[in-house]
Every structure is written in C-alpha cells, then in structure tokens.
Short mmCIF file of C-alpha atoms in Angstrom, two decimals:
data_model
loop_
_atom_site.label_atom_id
_atom_site.label_comp_id
_atom_site.label_asym_id
_atom_site.label_seq_id
_atom_site.Cartn_x
_atom_site.Cartn_y
_atom_site.Cartn_z
CA MET A 1 195.75 -59.54 -16.13
CA VAL A 2 197.52 -62.37 -17.57
CA ARG A 3 194.88 -63.96 -19.44
CA PRO A 4 195.58 -68.18 -19.73
CA LEU A 5 196.98 -69.73 -22.57
CA PHE A 6 195.75 -73.38 -22.96
CA PRO A 7 192.48 -72.24 -24.09
CA LEU A 8 194.47 -70.47 -26.36
CA ILE A 9 196.27 -73.18 -27.77
CA ALA A 10 194.05 -75.66 -27.86
CA ILE A 11 191.98 -73.59 -30.55
CA ALA A 12 194.75 -73.91 -32.39
CA LEU A 13 195.86 -77.32 -31.95
CA ALA A 14 192.01 -77.82 -33.23
CA ALA A 15 192.41 -75.32 -36.13
CA CYS A 16 195.91 -77.59 -37.74
CA ALA A 17 194.44 -80.74 -36.91
CA PRO A 18 193.07 -83.30 -39.52
CA GLU A 19 189.48 -83.34 -39.67
CA GLY A 20 187.73 -86.51 -38.09
CA ARG A 21 184.67 -85.86 -36.79
CA ARG A 22 182.36 -87.54 -39.51
CA LYS A 23 181.65 -91.20 -38.86
CA ASP A 24 182.67 -93.87 -41.46
CA ASP A 25 178.29 -95.17 -41.21
CA THR A 26 177.71 -92.11 -42.48
CA PRO A 27 176.98 -91.02 -46.62
CA VAL A 28 179.94 -89.11 -48.03
CA VAL A 29 179.17 -85.20 -48.50
CA VAL A 30 181.11 -84.24 -51.56
CA SER A 31 180.92 -80.08 -52.76
CA ALA A 32 182.13 -79.62 -55.82
CA ILE A 33 183.51 -75.78 -57.15
CA GLY A 34 180.95 -75.19 -60.06
CA SER A 35 177.15 -74.55 -60.48
CA ALA A 36 174.00 -75.84 -57.64
CA ASP A 37 172.25 -76.49 -61.30
CA LEU A 38 173.59 -80.49 -60.87
CA LEU A 39 170.82 -81.61 -62.95
CA VAL A 40 171.83 -80.19 -66.66
CA ASP A 41 170.76 -81.39 -69.72
CA PRO A 42 173.22 -83.25 -70.68
CA ALA A 43 172.54 -82.43 -74.46
CA SER A 44 173.64 -79.08 -74.14
CA MET A 45 177.33 -79.95 -73.93
CA ALA A 46 178.03 -76.84 -71.56
CA ILE A 47 179.22 -78.18 -68.25
CA ASP A 48 181.07 -77.09 -65.74
CA GLY A 49 183.03 -79.05 -62.98
CA ALA A 50 180.79 -79.70 -60.45
CA GLN A 51 178.28 -81.04 -63.31
CA SER A 52 180.95 -83.01 -64.71
CA VAL A 53 181.37 -84.78 -60.60
CA ALA A 54 177.37 -85.43 -61.84
CA MET A 55 177.09 -86.57 -65.18
CA ALA A 56 179.51 -89.18 -64.34
CA ALA A 57 178.74 -90.72 -60.74
CA THR A 58 175.12 -91.66 -62.66
CA ALA A 59 176.05 -92.66 -65.84
CA GLN A 60 179.03 -93.82 -68.05
CA GLY A 61 179.96 -94.05 -71.45
CA LEU A 62 182.18 -97.08 -72.36
CA VAL A 63 185.66 -97.39 -69.91
CA ARG A 64 185.98 -94.83 -67.33
CA TYR A 65 188.72 -93.82 -65.01
CA ASP A 66 189.85 -94.85 -61.92
CA ALA A 67 190.45 -92.84 -58.47
CA ASN A 68 194.34 -93.04 -60.02
CA GLY A 69 193.26 -90.97 -63.65
CA GLN A 70 193.53 -94.86 -65.63
CA ILE A 71 191.26 -96.40 -68.22
CA GLU A 72 189.18 -99.02 -66.40
CA PRO A 73 185.80 -100.96 -67.43
CA ALA A 74 182.57 -99.48 -68.22
CA LEU A 75 179.74 -100.07 -70.31
CA ALA A 76 182.36 -102.43 -72.67
CA GLU A 77 184.05 -104.74 -70.47
CA ARG A 78 186.32 -105.21 -73.14
CA TRP A 79 187.81 -104.26 -76.11
CA ASN A 80 190.34 -104.21 -78.80
CA VAL A 81 192.57 -102.04 -80.92
CA PHE A 82 192.80 -102.97 -84.78
CA ASP A 83 193.93 -101.00 -88.54
CA ASP A 84 196.60 -99.18 -86.50
CA ALA A 85 194.97 -97.42 -84.04
CA ARG A 86 191.64 -97.07 -86.87
CA SER A 87 189.46 -99.24 -85.31
CA TYR A 88 188.34 -99.82 -82.01
CA ILE A 89 185.52 -102.93 -81.06
CA PHE A 90 183.74 -102.35 -77.41
CA ARG A 91 182.59 -106.13 -76.15
CA LEU A 92 179.38 -104.61 -74.05
CA GLY A 93 178.69 -105.84 -70.43
CA GLU A 94 176.13 -106.03 -68.27
CA ALA A 95 174.51 -102.61 -67.14
CA HIS A 96 170.71 -101.76 -66.66
CA TRP A 97 168.95 -98.21 -66.50
CA PRO A 98 166.94 -96.85 -63.27
CA ASN A 99 164.38 -98.85 -64.65
CA GLY A 100 165.50 -102.04 -64.93
CA GLN A 101 165.50 -102.28 -68.80
CA PRO A 102 169.09 -103.35 -69.58
CA VAL A 103 171.21 -100.78 -71.74
CA THR A 104 171.94 -102.53 -75.57
CA ALA A 105 174.38 -101.83 -77.40
CA GLY A 106 171.62 -100.45 -80.06
CA GLU A 107 170.77 -97.22 -77.57
CA VAL A 108 174.50 -97.07 -76.41
CA VAL A 109 175.47 -96.17 -80.66
CA ARG A 110 171.96 -94.00 -80.57
CA ALA A 111 173.98 -91.96 -77.59
CA LEU A 112 177.34 -91.89 -79.42
CA ARG A 113 176.32 -90.59 -82.58
CA ARG A 114 174.64 -87.94 -80.74
CA ALA A 115 177.30 -86.68 -78.90
CA VAL A 116 179.50 -86.77 -81.90
CA ALA A 117 176.46 -84.60 -83.62
CA ALA A 118 176.52 -82.00 -81.15
CA ARG A 119 180.40 -81.50 -80.85
CA ALA A 120 179.96 -78.29 -81.96
CA GLY A 121 178.14 -77.16 -78.85
CA ASN A 122 180.77 -78.42 -77.40
CA GLN A 123 183.77 -76.66 -77.18
CA ARG A 124 186.52 -78.39 -75.11
CA LEU A 125 186.15 -81.93 -77.30
CA ALA A 126 185.10 -81.03 -80.92
CA PRO A 127 187.63 -80.80 -82.33
CA TYR A 128 188.67 -84.95 -81.20
CA LEU A 129 185.55 -85.88 -81.64
CA ALA A 130 185.85 -84.95 -85.66
CA VAL A 131 187.75 -87.72 -85.94
CA ILE A 132 184.87 -89.99 -86.01
CA ASP A 133 183.70 -91.74 -88.67
CA GLU A 134 181.34 -94.28 -88.10
CA ILE A 135 179.72 -96.10 -84.76
CA VAL A 136 178.30 -99.67 -85.60
CA GLU A 137 176.21 -101.53 -83.55
CA MET A 138 177.79 -105.25 -85.12
CA THR A 139 175.55 -107.57 -82.55
CA PRO A 140 173.83 -107.49 -79.51
CA GLN A 141 176.81 -106.77 -77.38
CA VAL A 142 179.24 -105.38 -79.99
CA ILE A 143 179.82 -102.02 -81.07
CA GLU A 144 183.20 -100.73 -83.54
CA VAL A 145 183.84 -97.45 -83.58
CA ARG A 146 185.41 -96.52 -87.37
CA LEU A 147 188.43 -93.61 -87.19
CA LYS A 148 188.87 -91.63 -90.12
CA HIS A 149 192.52 -91.45 -88.89
CA PRO A 150 194.56 -93.83 -85.69
CA ARG A 151 194.14 -92.41 -82.92
CA PRO A 152 195.80 -94.56 -80.48
CA ASP A 153 194.67 -92.49 -77.43
CA LEU A 154 190.88 -92.45 -78.18
CA LEU A 155 189.39 -94.48 -74.75
CA ASN A 156 190.90 -90.80 -72.82
CA LEU A 157 188.00 -89.53 -74.99
CA PHE A 158 185.48 -92.01 -74.72
CA ALA A 159 186.15 -91.83 -70.71
CA GLN A 160 185.48 -88.38 -70.70
CA PRO A 161 181.40 -86.89 -69.10
CA GLU A 162 180.96 -85.36 -71.65
CA LEU A 163 180.71 -89.23 -73.35
CA ALA A 164 178.63 -90.88 -70.40
CA VAL A 165 175.13 -92.88 -72.14
CA PHE A 166 171.72 -91.80 -70.98
CA ARG A 167 168.45 -92.33 -72.01
CA GLY A 168 166.43 -89.19 -73.04
CA ARG A 169 167.06 -86.05 -70.88
CA GLY A 170 168.47 -85.55 -67.27
CA ILE A 171 171.68 -86.79 -66.39
CA ALA A 172 169.81 -90.36 -65.57
CA GLY A 173 172.50 -93.38 -66.68
CA SER A 174 173.51 -96.96 -65.57
CA GLY A 175 175.68 -95.98 -63.03
CA PRO A 176 177.48 -96.24 -60.93
CA PHE A 177 175.16 -94.55 -58.64
CA ARG A 178 171.60 -94.09 -59.20
CA ILE A 179 169.36 -90.81 -58.04
CA VAL A 180 167.50 -90.77 -54.51
CA PRO A 181 164.42 -89.08 -55.34
CA GLY A 182 163.08 -86.74 -53.15
CA ARG A 183 164.54 -83.41 -50.84
CA ARG A 184 166.51 -81.59 -53.23
CA ASP A 185 169.97 -79.94 -50.86
CA GLY A 186 172.26 -80.77 -54.04
CA LEU A 187 171.60 -85.10 -55.14
CA LEU A 188 171.58 -87.49 -52.84
CA LEU A 189 173.55 -90.98 -53.81
CA ARG A 190 173.12 -94.76 -54.14
CA PRO A 191 174.64 -97.71 -55.60
CA ALA A 192 173.43 -98.94 -58.57
CA GLU A 193 172.22 -102.52 -58.12
CA GLN A 194 174.93 -104.72 -59.40
CA PRO A 195 174.63 -107.91 -61.75
CA GLY A 196 173.80 -110.82 -59.20
CA ASP A 197 172.50 -108.31 -56.09
CA GLU A 198 169.95 -109.88 -54.09
CA PRO A 199 167.08 -107.92 -54.44
CA ALA A 200 166.54 -107.25 -51.50
CA ALA A 201 170.17 -105.81 -50.34
CA LYS A 202 169.69 -101.95 -49.63
CA PRO A 203 173.38 -100.67 -49.56
CA ALA A 204 174.87 -99.23 -46.20
CA PRO A 205 174.58 -95.73 -45.26
CA GLU A 206 177.75 -95.67 -45.62
CA GLU A 207 178.02 -96.30 -49.14
CA HIS A 208 175.27 -92.97 -50.54
CA VAL A 209 177.02 -89.51 -51.57
CA ARG A 210 175.18 -86.97 -50.97
CA LEU A 211 176.63 -84.05 -53.49
CA ARG A 212 176.19 -80.17 -53.77
CA GLY A 213 177.88 -77.81 -56.43
CA GLU A 214 178.80 -74.79 -54.92
CA ARG A 215 181.33 -72.17 -54.33
CA SER A 216 184.83 -72.65 -53.40
CA ALA A 217 184.37 -70.17 -50.15
CA ALA A 218 181.23 -72.19 -49.17
CA ALA A 219 182.56 -75.95 -49.87
CA ILE A 220 185.71 -75.36 -47.78
CA ALA A 221 183.55 -73.54 -45.07
CA ARG A 222 181.18 -76.39 -44.64
CA PHE A 223 184.67 -78.99 -44.21
CA ARG A 224 185.79 -77.09 -41.94
CA ALA A 225 183.05 -77.14 -40.09
CA GLY A 226 182.61 -80.64 -40.19
CA ALA A 227 179.53 -80.93 -42.09
CA SER A 228 181.26 -82.62 -45.48
CA ASP A 229 184.21 -84.56 -46.44
CA LEU A 230 185.36 -84.07 -49.56
CA VAL A 231 186.05 -80.27 -51.68
CA LEU A 232 186.59 -82.06 -55.82
CA GLY A 233 188.26 -78.48 -58.20
CA GLY A 234 190.42 -76.55 -56.78
CA THR A 235 192.12 -74.03 -58.70
CA VAL A 236 194.40 -71.40 -58.23
CA VAL A 237 191.81 -68.84 -58.90
CA ASP A 238 190.66 -69.70 -54.65
CA TRP A 239 194.14 -71.22 -53.63
CA PRO A 240 194.49 -68.75 -50.40
CA ILE A 241 190.70 -69.43 -49.03
CA VAL A 242 192.22 -72.78 -47.86
CA GLY A 243 194.83 -71.05 -46.14
CA HIS A 244 192.60 -68.49 -44.83
CA ALA A 245 190.17 -71.36 -43.78
CA GLY A 246 192.54 -73.34 -41.52
CA ILE A 247 192.44 -76.75 -43.32
CA ALA A 248 194.64 -78.88 -41.33
CA GLN A 249 197.44 -79.96 -43.71
CA GLU A 250 197.22 -83.57 -43.14
CA ASN A 251 193.74 -82.59 -45.47
CA ILE A 252 194.56 -80.94 -47.91
CA ARG A 253 196.24 -82.69 -51.68
CA PHE A 254 196.90 -82.20 -54.20
CA ASP A 255 197.21 -82.99 -57.99
CA PRO A 256 200.35 -83.88 -60.04
CA ALA A 257 198.01 -82.44 -63.57
CA ILE A 258 199.07 -82.14 -66.46
CA GLY A 259 197.86 -79.61 -69.13
CA LEU A 260 198.47 -75.25 -70.11
CA PHE A 261 199.05 -72.78 -67.51
CA GLY A 262 200.16 -69.92 -69.65
CA LEU A 263 199.28 -67.12 -71.28
CA ALA A 264 197.89 -67.09 -74.87
CA VAL A 265 198.91 -64.19 -77.55
CA LEU A 266 195.02 -63.40 -79.14
CA HIS A 267 196.99 -60.71 -81.39
CA ARG A 268 200.14 -60.12 -83.33
CA ASP A 269 200.35 -56.37 -83.92
CA GLY A 270 201.23 -53.84 -81.87
CA PHE A 271 205.15 -55.30 -79.27
CA LEU A 272 203.38 -58.18 -79.49
CA ALA A 273 203.77 -58.21 -84.00
CA THR A 274 207.24 -60.52 -83.31
CA PRO A 275 208.81 -62.87 -81.79
CA GLN A 276 211.63 -61.12 -80.16
CA ASN A 277 209.12 -59.03 -78.26
CA ARG A 278 206.84 -61.76 -77.27
CA ALA A 279 210.03 -62.91 -76.22
CA ALA A 280 210.57 -60.27 -74.30
CA ILE A 281 207.60 -60.56 -71.87
CA ALA A 282 208.18 -64.46 -71.62
CA MET A 283 211.15 -63.25 -70.35
CA ALA A 284 209.70 -61.51 -67.97
CA PHE A 285 208.60 -63.37 -66.14
CA ASP A 286 209.92 -65.85 -63.06
CA ARG A 287 208.24 -69.23 -62.83
CA ALA A 288 210.11 -70.93 -60.07
CA GLY A 289 209.87 -67.15 -58.01
CA MET A 290 206.24 -67.16 -58.98
CA THR A 291 204.88 -70.78 -57.87
CA ARG A 292 206.89 -70.92 -55.03
CA ALA A 293 204.85 -67.86 -53.56
CA ILE A 294 201.80 -68.85 -54.06
CA ALA A 295 201.33 -72.32 -53.16
CA PRO A 296 203.24 -75.79 -52.24
CA ASN A 297 203.63 -78.69 -54.61
CA TRP A 298 203.40 -75.97 -57.93
CA THR A 299 205.26 -76.99 -60.75
CA PRO A 300 207.20 -74.45 -63.08
CA THR A 301 207.16 -75.02 -66.92
CA ASP A 302 208.68 -73.49 -69.55
CA THR A 303 207.77 -75.82 -72.13
CA ILE A 304 204.39 -76.31 -74.26
CA LEU A 305 204.51 -79.95 -74.20
CA PRO A 306 204.92 -82.12 -70.31
CA ALA A 307 206.93 -84.34 -72.15
CA GLN A 308 206.98 -86.30 -75.23
CA LEU A 309 203.69 -87.52 -75.28
CA ASP A 310 202.78 -89.11 -79.54
CA SER A 311 205.53 -86.57 -80.55
CA ALA A 312 207.76 -88.04 -82.68
CA ALA A 313 210.51 -85.15 -81.05
CA PRO A 314 210.99 -84.27 -76.33
CA PRO A 315 208.78 -80.95 -75.31
CA ALA A 316 210.57 -77.87 -77.67
CA PRO A 317 212.61 -75.17 -76.07
CA ALA A 318 211.85 -71.57 -76.11
CA ALA A 319 214.46 -69.97 -78.03
CA TRP A 320 214.88 -67.40 -75.10
CA ALA A 321 215.14 -70.31 -72.38
CA THR A 322 218.61 -71.00 -73.52
CA VAL A 323 219.46 -67.39 -72.03
CA PRO A 324 220.44 -67.55 -67.92
CA PRO A 325 217.68 -67.01 -65.77
CA ASP A 326 219.47 -64.70 -63.94
CA ASP A 327 220.09 -62.29 -67.16
CA ARG A 328 215.87 -62.79 -68.78
CA GLN A 329 214.92 -59.64 -66.44
CA ALA A 330 217.15 -57.04 -68.07
CA LEU A 331 217.20 -58.63 -71.39
CA ALA A 332 213.28 -58.30 -71.96
CA ALA A 333 213.81 -54.87 -70.11
CA GLN A 334 216.23 -53.88 -72.81
CA ARG A 335 214.22 -55.54 -75.96
CA VAL A 336 211.24 -52.50 -74.02
CA ARG A 337 213.39 -50.22 -74.73
CA GLU A 338 214.13 -50.51 -77.49
CA TRP A 339 211.11 -50.65 -79.06
CA ARG A 340 210.14 -47.85 -77.56
CA ALA A 341 213.32 -45.40 -79.05
CA VAL A 342 211.63 -46.24 -81.78
CA HIS A 343 207.71 -46.16 -81.85
CA ARG A 344 208.40 -43.02 -78.71
CA GLY A 345 205.79 -44.43 -76.78
CA PRO A 346 204.61 -46.39 -74.00
CA VAL A 347 204.12 -50.59 -74.00
CA GLU A 348 200.74 -51.46 -72.45
CA ILE A 349 200.01 -55.10 -72.33
CA ALA A 350 195.83 -55.96 -71.46
CA LEU A 351 196.47 -59.38 -70.00
CA ALA A 352 192.27 -61.28 -69.23
CA LEU A 353 192.04 -63.45 -65.80
CA PRO A 354 189.86 -65.01 -64.57
CA SER A 355 188.18 -63.41 -61.22
CA GLY A 356 188.88 -64.47 -57.52
CA PRO A 357 191.93 -64.03 -54.75
CA GLY A 358 193.93 -66.71 -55.98
CA ALA A 359 193.94 -64.96 -59.69
CA THR A 360 194.30 -61.33 -58.21
CA LEU A 361 197.72 -62.86 -56.64
CA LEU A 362 198.84 -64.34 -59.91
CA TRP A 363 197.84 -60.99 -61.49
CA GLY A 364 200.52 -59.06 -58.41
CA HIS A 365 203.61 -61.16 -59.95
CA LEU A 366 202.78 -60.99 -63.26
CA ALA A 367 202.79 -57.33 -63.70
CA ALA A 368 205.33 -56.55 -61.07
CA ALA A 369 207.56 -58.24 -63.43
CA LEU A 370 206.23 -56.40 -67.16
CA ILE A 371 206.88 -53.36 -64.98
CA ARG A 372 210.05 -54.25 -64.14
CA ALA A 373 210.46 -54.46 -68.02
CA GLY A 374 209.55 -51.25 -68.61
CA ILE A 375 205.84 -53.16 -69.19
CA THR A 376 202.09 -50.97 -68.66
CA PRO A 377 200.29 -53.86 -67.91
CA GLN A 378 196.13 -53.66 -67.46
CA ARG A 379 193.99 -56.33 -65.89
CA VAL A 380 190.97 -57.13 -68.35
CA ALA A 381 188.26 -59.95 -67.75
CA LEU A 382 188.10 -63.01 -69.49
CA GLY A 383 186.66 -63.32 -73.04
CA ASP A 384 187.23 -58.52 -72.74
CA PRO A 385 187.92 -57.51 -76.50
CA ARG A 386 191.00 -55.23 -75.55
CA ALA A 387 193.06 -58.42 -73.68
CA ASP A 388 196.88 -58.87 -75.84
CA LEU A 389 197.29 -62.45 -73.62
CA GLU A 390 195.03 -64.49 -71.50
CA LEU A 391 195.59 -67.18 -69.33
CA ILE A 392 194.35 -70.39 -70.25
CA ASP A 393 194.35 -72.77 -67.18
CA ALA A 394 193.63 -76.75 -68.62
CA VAL A 395 194.20 -80.19 -67.42
CA ALA A 396 194.87 -82.47 -70.90
CA PRO A 397 191.72 -84.44 -71.67
CA TYR A 398 194.12 -86.73 -72.86
CA ASP A 399 198.20 -87.86 -73.36
CA SER A 400 198.28 -86.13 -77.15
CA GLY A 401 201.01 -83.06 -78.17
CA ARG A 402 198.02 -82.42 -80.65
CA TRP A 403 195.65 -81.84 -78.20
CA TYR A 404 198.23 -78.92 -75.96
CA LEU A 405 199.38 -77.45 -79.45
CA ALA A 406 196.01 -76.76 -81.05
CA THR A 407 194.62 -75.26 -77.43
CA ALA A 408 198.32 -73.09 -77.51
CA CYS A 409 197.10 -72.00 -80.57
CA ARG A 410 194.80 -69.29 -80.26
CA ALA A 411 197.02 -66.14 -82.54
CA CYS A 412 199.45 -68.62 -84.14
CA SER A 413 201.24 -68.29 -87.13
CA GLU A 414 199.99 -69.86 -90.43
CA ASP A 415 202.15 -72.21 -90.33
CA THR A 416 202.03 -73.55 -87.37
CA ALA A 417 198.22 -74.19 -87.83
CA THR A 418 198.76 -75.87 -90.94
CA LEU A 419 201.40 -78.24 -88.88
CA ILE A 420 198.79 -78.94 -86.41
CA ALA A 421 196.01 -79.45 -88.96
CA ALA A 422 198.45 -81.96 -90.71
CA ALA A 423 198.55 -83.68 -87.50
CA ARG A 424 195.46 -84.42 -86.96
CA ASP A 425 194.66 -85.60 -90.73
CA ALA A 426 197.97 -87.54 -90.94
CA PRO A 427 197.48 -90.76 -92.33
CA ASP A 428 199.50 -92.66 -90.33
CA LEU A 429 201.12 -92.51 -86.58
CA TYR A 430 204.46 -92.29 -87.88
CA ASN A 431 203.48 -88.78 -90.41
CA ARG A 432 201.44 -87.95 -86.81
CA THR A 433 203.79 -87.71 -84.44
CA HIS A 434 206.46 -85.57 -87.15
CA ARG A 435 203.64 -83.25 -87.33
CA ILE A 436 203.23 -82.77 -84.10
CA ALA A 437 207.34 -82.74 -83.23
CA GLU A 438 207.48 -79.91 -86.12
CA ALA A 439 204.44 -77.97 -84.96
CA ASP A 440 206.05 -77.58 -81.30
CA ALA A 441 208.80 -77.03 -82.91
CA MET A 442 207.48 -73.46 -84.63
CA LEU A 443 205.48 -72.94 -82.06
CA ALA A 444 207.96 -72.26 -79.54
CA SER A 445 210.32 -70.20 -81.98
CA ASP A 446 207.27 -68.07 -82.81
CA VAL A 447 206.87 -67.81 -78.77
CA ALA A 448 202.65 -67.59 -79.66
CA PHE A 449 202.06 -69.39 -76.25
CA ILE A 450 204.27 -68.16 -72.97
CA PRO A 451 203.87 -71.28 -70.81
CA LEU A 452 204.38 -70.47 -66.89
CA ALA A 453 203.32 -73.35 -64.66
CA GLN A 454 201.84 -76.87 -64.34
CA PRO A 455 197.79 -76.82 -64.00
CA LEU A 456 197.14 -76.21 -59.68
CA ARG A 457 194.54 -78.66 -58.97
CA TRP A 458 194.10 -79.66 -55.50
CA SER A 459 191.37 -80.76 -53.18
CA ILE A 460 190.55 -81.38 -49.37
CA VAL A 461 189.62 -84.73 -48.06
CA ALA A 462 189.05 -86.32 -45.23
CA LEU A 463 190.71 -88.70 -43.43
CA ARG A 464 187.76 -91.77 -44.18
CA LEU A 465 188.14 -91.10 -47.52
CA SER A 466 191.33 -93.63 -47.72
CA ASP A 467 190.70 -94.23 -51.66
CA TRP A 468 191.82 -90.97 -53.00
CA GLN A 469 194.35 -91.07 -55.46
CA GLY A 470 196.36 -87.25 -56.67
CA ASN A 471 196.83 -88.37 -60.30
CA ALA A 472 197.79 -85.97 -63.89
CA ARG A 473 193.42 -86.41 -64.77
CA ALA A 474 192.54 -84.11 -61.72
CA TRP A 475 190.02 -86.85 -62.03
CA HIS A 476 187.87 -88.60 -58.47
CA PRO A 477 185.21 -90.50 -59.04
CA LEU A 478 182.33 -90.53 -56.68
CA ASN A 479 182.58 -94.93 -56.34
CA HIS A 480 186.25 -94.27 -56.11
CA LEU A 481 186.44 -92.62 -52.90
CA ARG A 482 186.74 -95.59 -49.60
CA LYS A 483 188.02 -98.45 -49.29
CA GLU A 484 185.07 -101.03 -50.10
#
C-alpha cells in the first residue's frame, strides 16, 4: 500500500519552519545553558554562563554591554579618562535598590573594593583586577578609579558581570530587572523602575523575562516545543544537538566571537620538549577542514592574537605557518619518525577535552590528524594530571593582547612569561604595546600554544526577539532583546 506523502511533507516543513508560535504579548522565556541554581552568592566569584546572565540582568556595574557588545552607561551616566589612562572618573546617574533607596557613590565604592579584594577567587579576572590601585568617592555622585599602570581598555573590565554592584547577599542589585518573588521556575524578571516612571505604572507582560539555567539538551528541546524564545550560551560542545533537534536555520544565530580556541601545552618534556616537535603537532591539524566539517561559519586561525589590538605589531605567525598547507602533514610525520628513531618508542599524546557530543566530534578530527602523523592520541578529561595538551575555549573579556598571551601561557618559556609580566607592569602605553608584541612573537616561535579557531558561540533566537545582535563578546543582555 502506498502511503500519502502529504502528512510526511507537512511534518518536514514543520521541522524546518522558523519558530513563530509564541505570541509577542507574553513574557520572553530564556534558557541559559549552565547551572539551574541562578541565585548564586556574588561573593563566591565562581559563576558559570547561566549565572552570569542572571547577575547581569539584576545588577549593573559602572558600565555594561549593549546588544552589539559595546560599552553603554549603567550606574555611571558618563566618564572621563585622565593621566594617560591611569585615572577614570565616573559620574553616577540616578539608580535605586529593589527597596527604593537610592544607590550612593559610597555603596558603589565599597562594593567594588570588595570585588577587587576578592579577586584571588576569580580566576577569570584576577590578573586584570590587580592593576587597580584605589577606588575613591570624590563626591556623592563622583567616583575615581586610580590605576597602577595605564589601561585604555578598563571599561570592558568594569562591564563584566562579576563587577556588578550588589547590596548585601544575593544577586538583587539596581537592575535593569527586578526579581519577582513567588513560585520558583527559574527567575521571573520585571523591568526595574526608571526615574520619572508613574507610581502606578506596571510593565506589560511582554516586558517580563522568565530566565532558566539548564542543560543544553533541555534548553533546545524546550525551544523546539515552542515553550521558549531564546537559548543562550551555546558552544562547540553542544553544537551537534542543534542539528539533530530540527531547529530552523532562521532561528540559529552565530556570534563573531573573538578569543582563544586551541591547545595549551602543559609540560615541556618528552616529545614536547622542543619547539620543533610541538610545531609538528601544530602542523598535523587541518584547521579549515576541521571547522568546515563541524559547523558552518566557524573561523579557523593559526595565530594567537586575532588582530593587532594593543600590540605594537600585527599578530605573530608561527614559524611552521610558512610551510605550505599541503606539506605540513608530511613534515609533521617526518619529525615524529625522526624522534622515534632516536628514542625507540612510540609518541603518545594525551588531550584534555570537555565532555559532550561536540567535543567528541572535535576529538575525532584531532585524533585522526595525530594518528596520520604517527602519534598515538589519548583523550582525558579537563584537569586530568595525565594531560599533555588541554583545550582552551574562551571568549576574550576585553581587547588586550595581554589577555590572549597570559591565557595561552600555561607552560611557556620563562622569557615569554617575563615579557607578559613586563607588559602588565609597563610604565606607559609605548612600553606596554612593545612588550606585548615581543611576547606574542616569542610565544608563537616557542609553540607553547596551538591555535585552532576562534571560539564557536551560537544562540537559538525566536523571530519576536528582533533586537538580538551577534557580537564579538557573545554577550546578549536581557534588556536588549526586543524593540521597545
């Protein structure tokens, strides 16, 4: 019996049609990939992606990011930079705590001092908070941040969720949203009152946001069922789930994220003792083929810096980058054979990768390339002491070459580490930019980090969220999702 094709065609079209079932007069429902416990203590300084979204939604720092990943006013309505970027003076605007009391400069100063003092518990920002020398209340509306060394990129640091200003415990700050108390199904958020609002004015239902932290599979399934409007925080680890879920292409968005995605060398012995052997591993990988096979719009790279940024020179190419791509695999295999001939043993390399289907797909490409070069690969978990190389997948929190170099430098040479430290402590911008350039060139020639691509970051976005914008920070504030 021949079955009619119409039902099958209808099912296929439904699976490929863009999501459009949720009306625009209901709260925006957001799933952020990460912990379900969004009410984290800000003092812990150990937060994941979902908790970062919750913190940024309910509290703000001196500045924050807009939909394009650019700095916009938050607690500070304006600011000025003095003394060759060693002094930042912020004038506060009008803001209120959830109980209606005004936010004062003194409270902001105390909160920021606590955050800076607790930087040892914040591995992501600790190396960059150390530049802050003093935070001073100049007047009830004016704050000065004094630095030990010039930092023209300081505003990006103050836009990070970890530097949002809270009062007491909990993540309730001055907005842009307030937490609606009641039944716990994630967080129900309503817009914070703005100066001049009518006392009786209530936000419309569509101005509310229901935020959940959950695993990627649950978040994607919720969107596929028409029960949410947005999935945030997608990485290569979870990317294959999107394809199998039948999400329409119109709803899948990629960020042009910049940062580090590559393999950090964890020790300098055995086969990894020489730059030539480390370069053999770097040459074994077909970056363009790997990224093209795993995800569309994924950008491969073979440099540590994505652009010149605040370096005195363009990104330094690795020495092996001069080898034609078609010859790299053969040269890598030749170096492995030479090492084995001398040491009369196999070359075994353990790669530390996260768990997840995308990481397994990545492992397949990396392992196959190493096997072709004559290397026996082993997969281990992140943090495993047996690891020789470890995947770093991080979006840059701000546009400084020193962040890239310091993050990539896990087992780099003493000379490279000295140059990175010299860039941190440089007395002026001229010396800072030149130390960054020198460290970049030295780290590239030393092959202590093997760049593969730019970080892959994706979201799933309902058509009603017309203000969502892809950006280099891969950051999407909840108050910039819909046209007002």
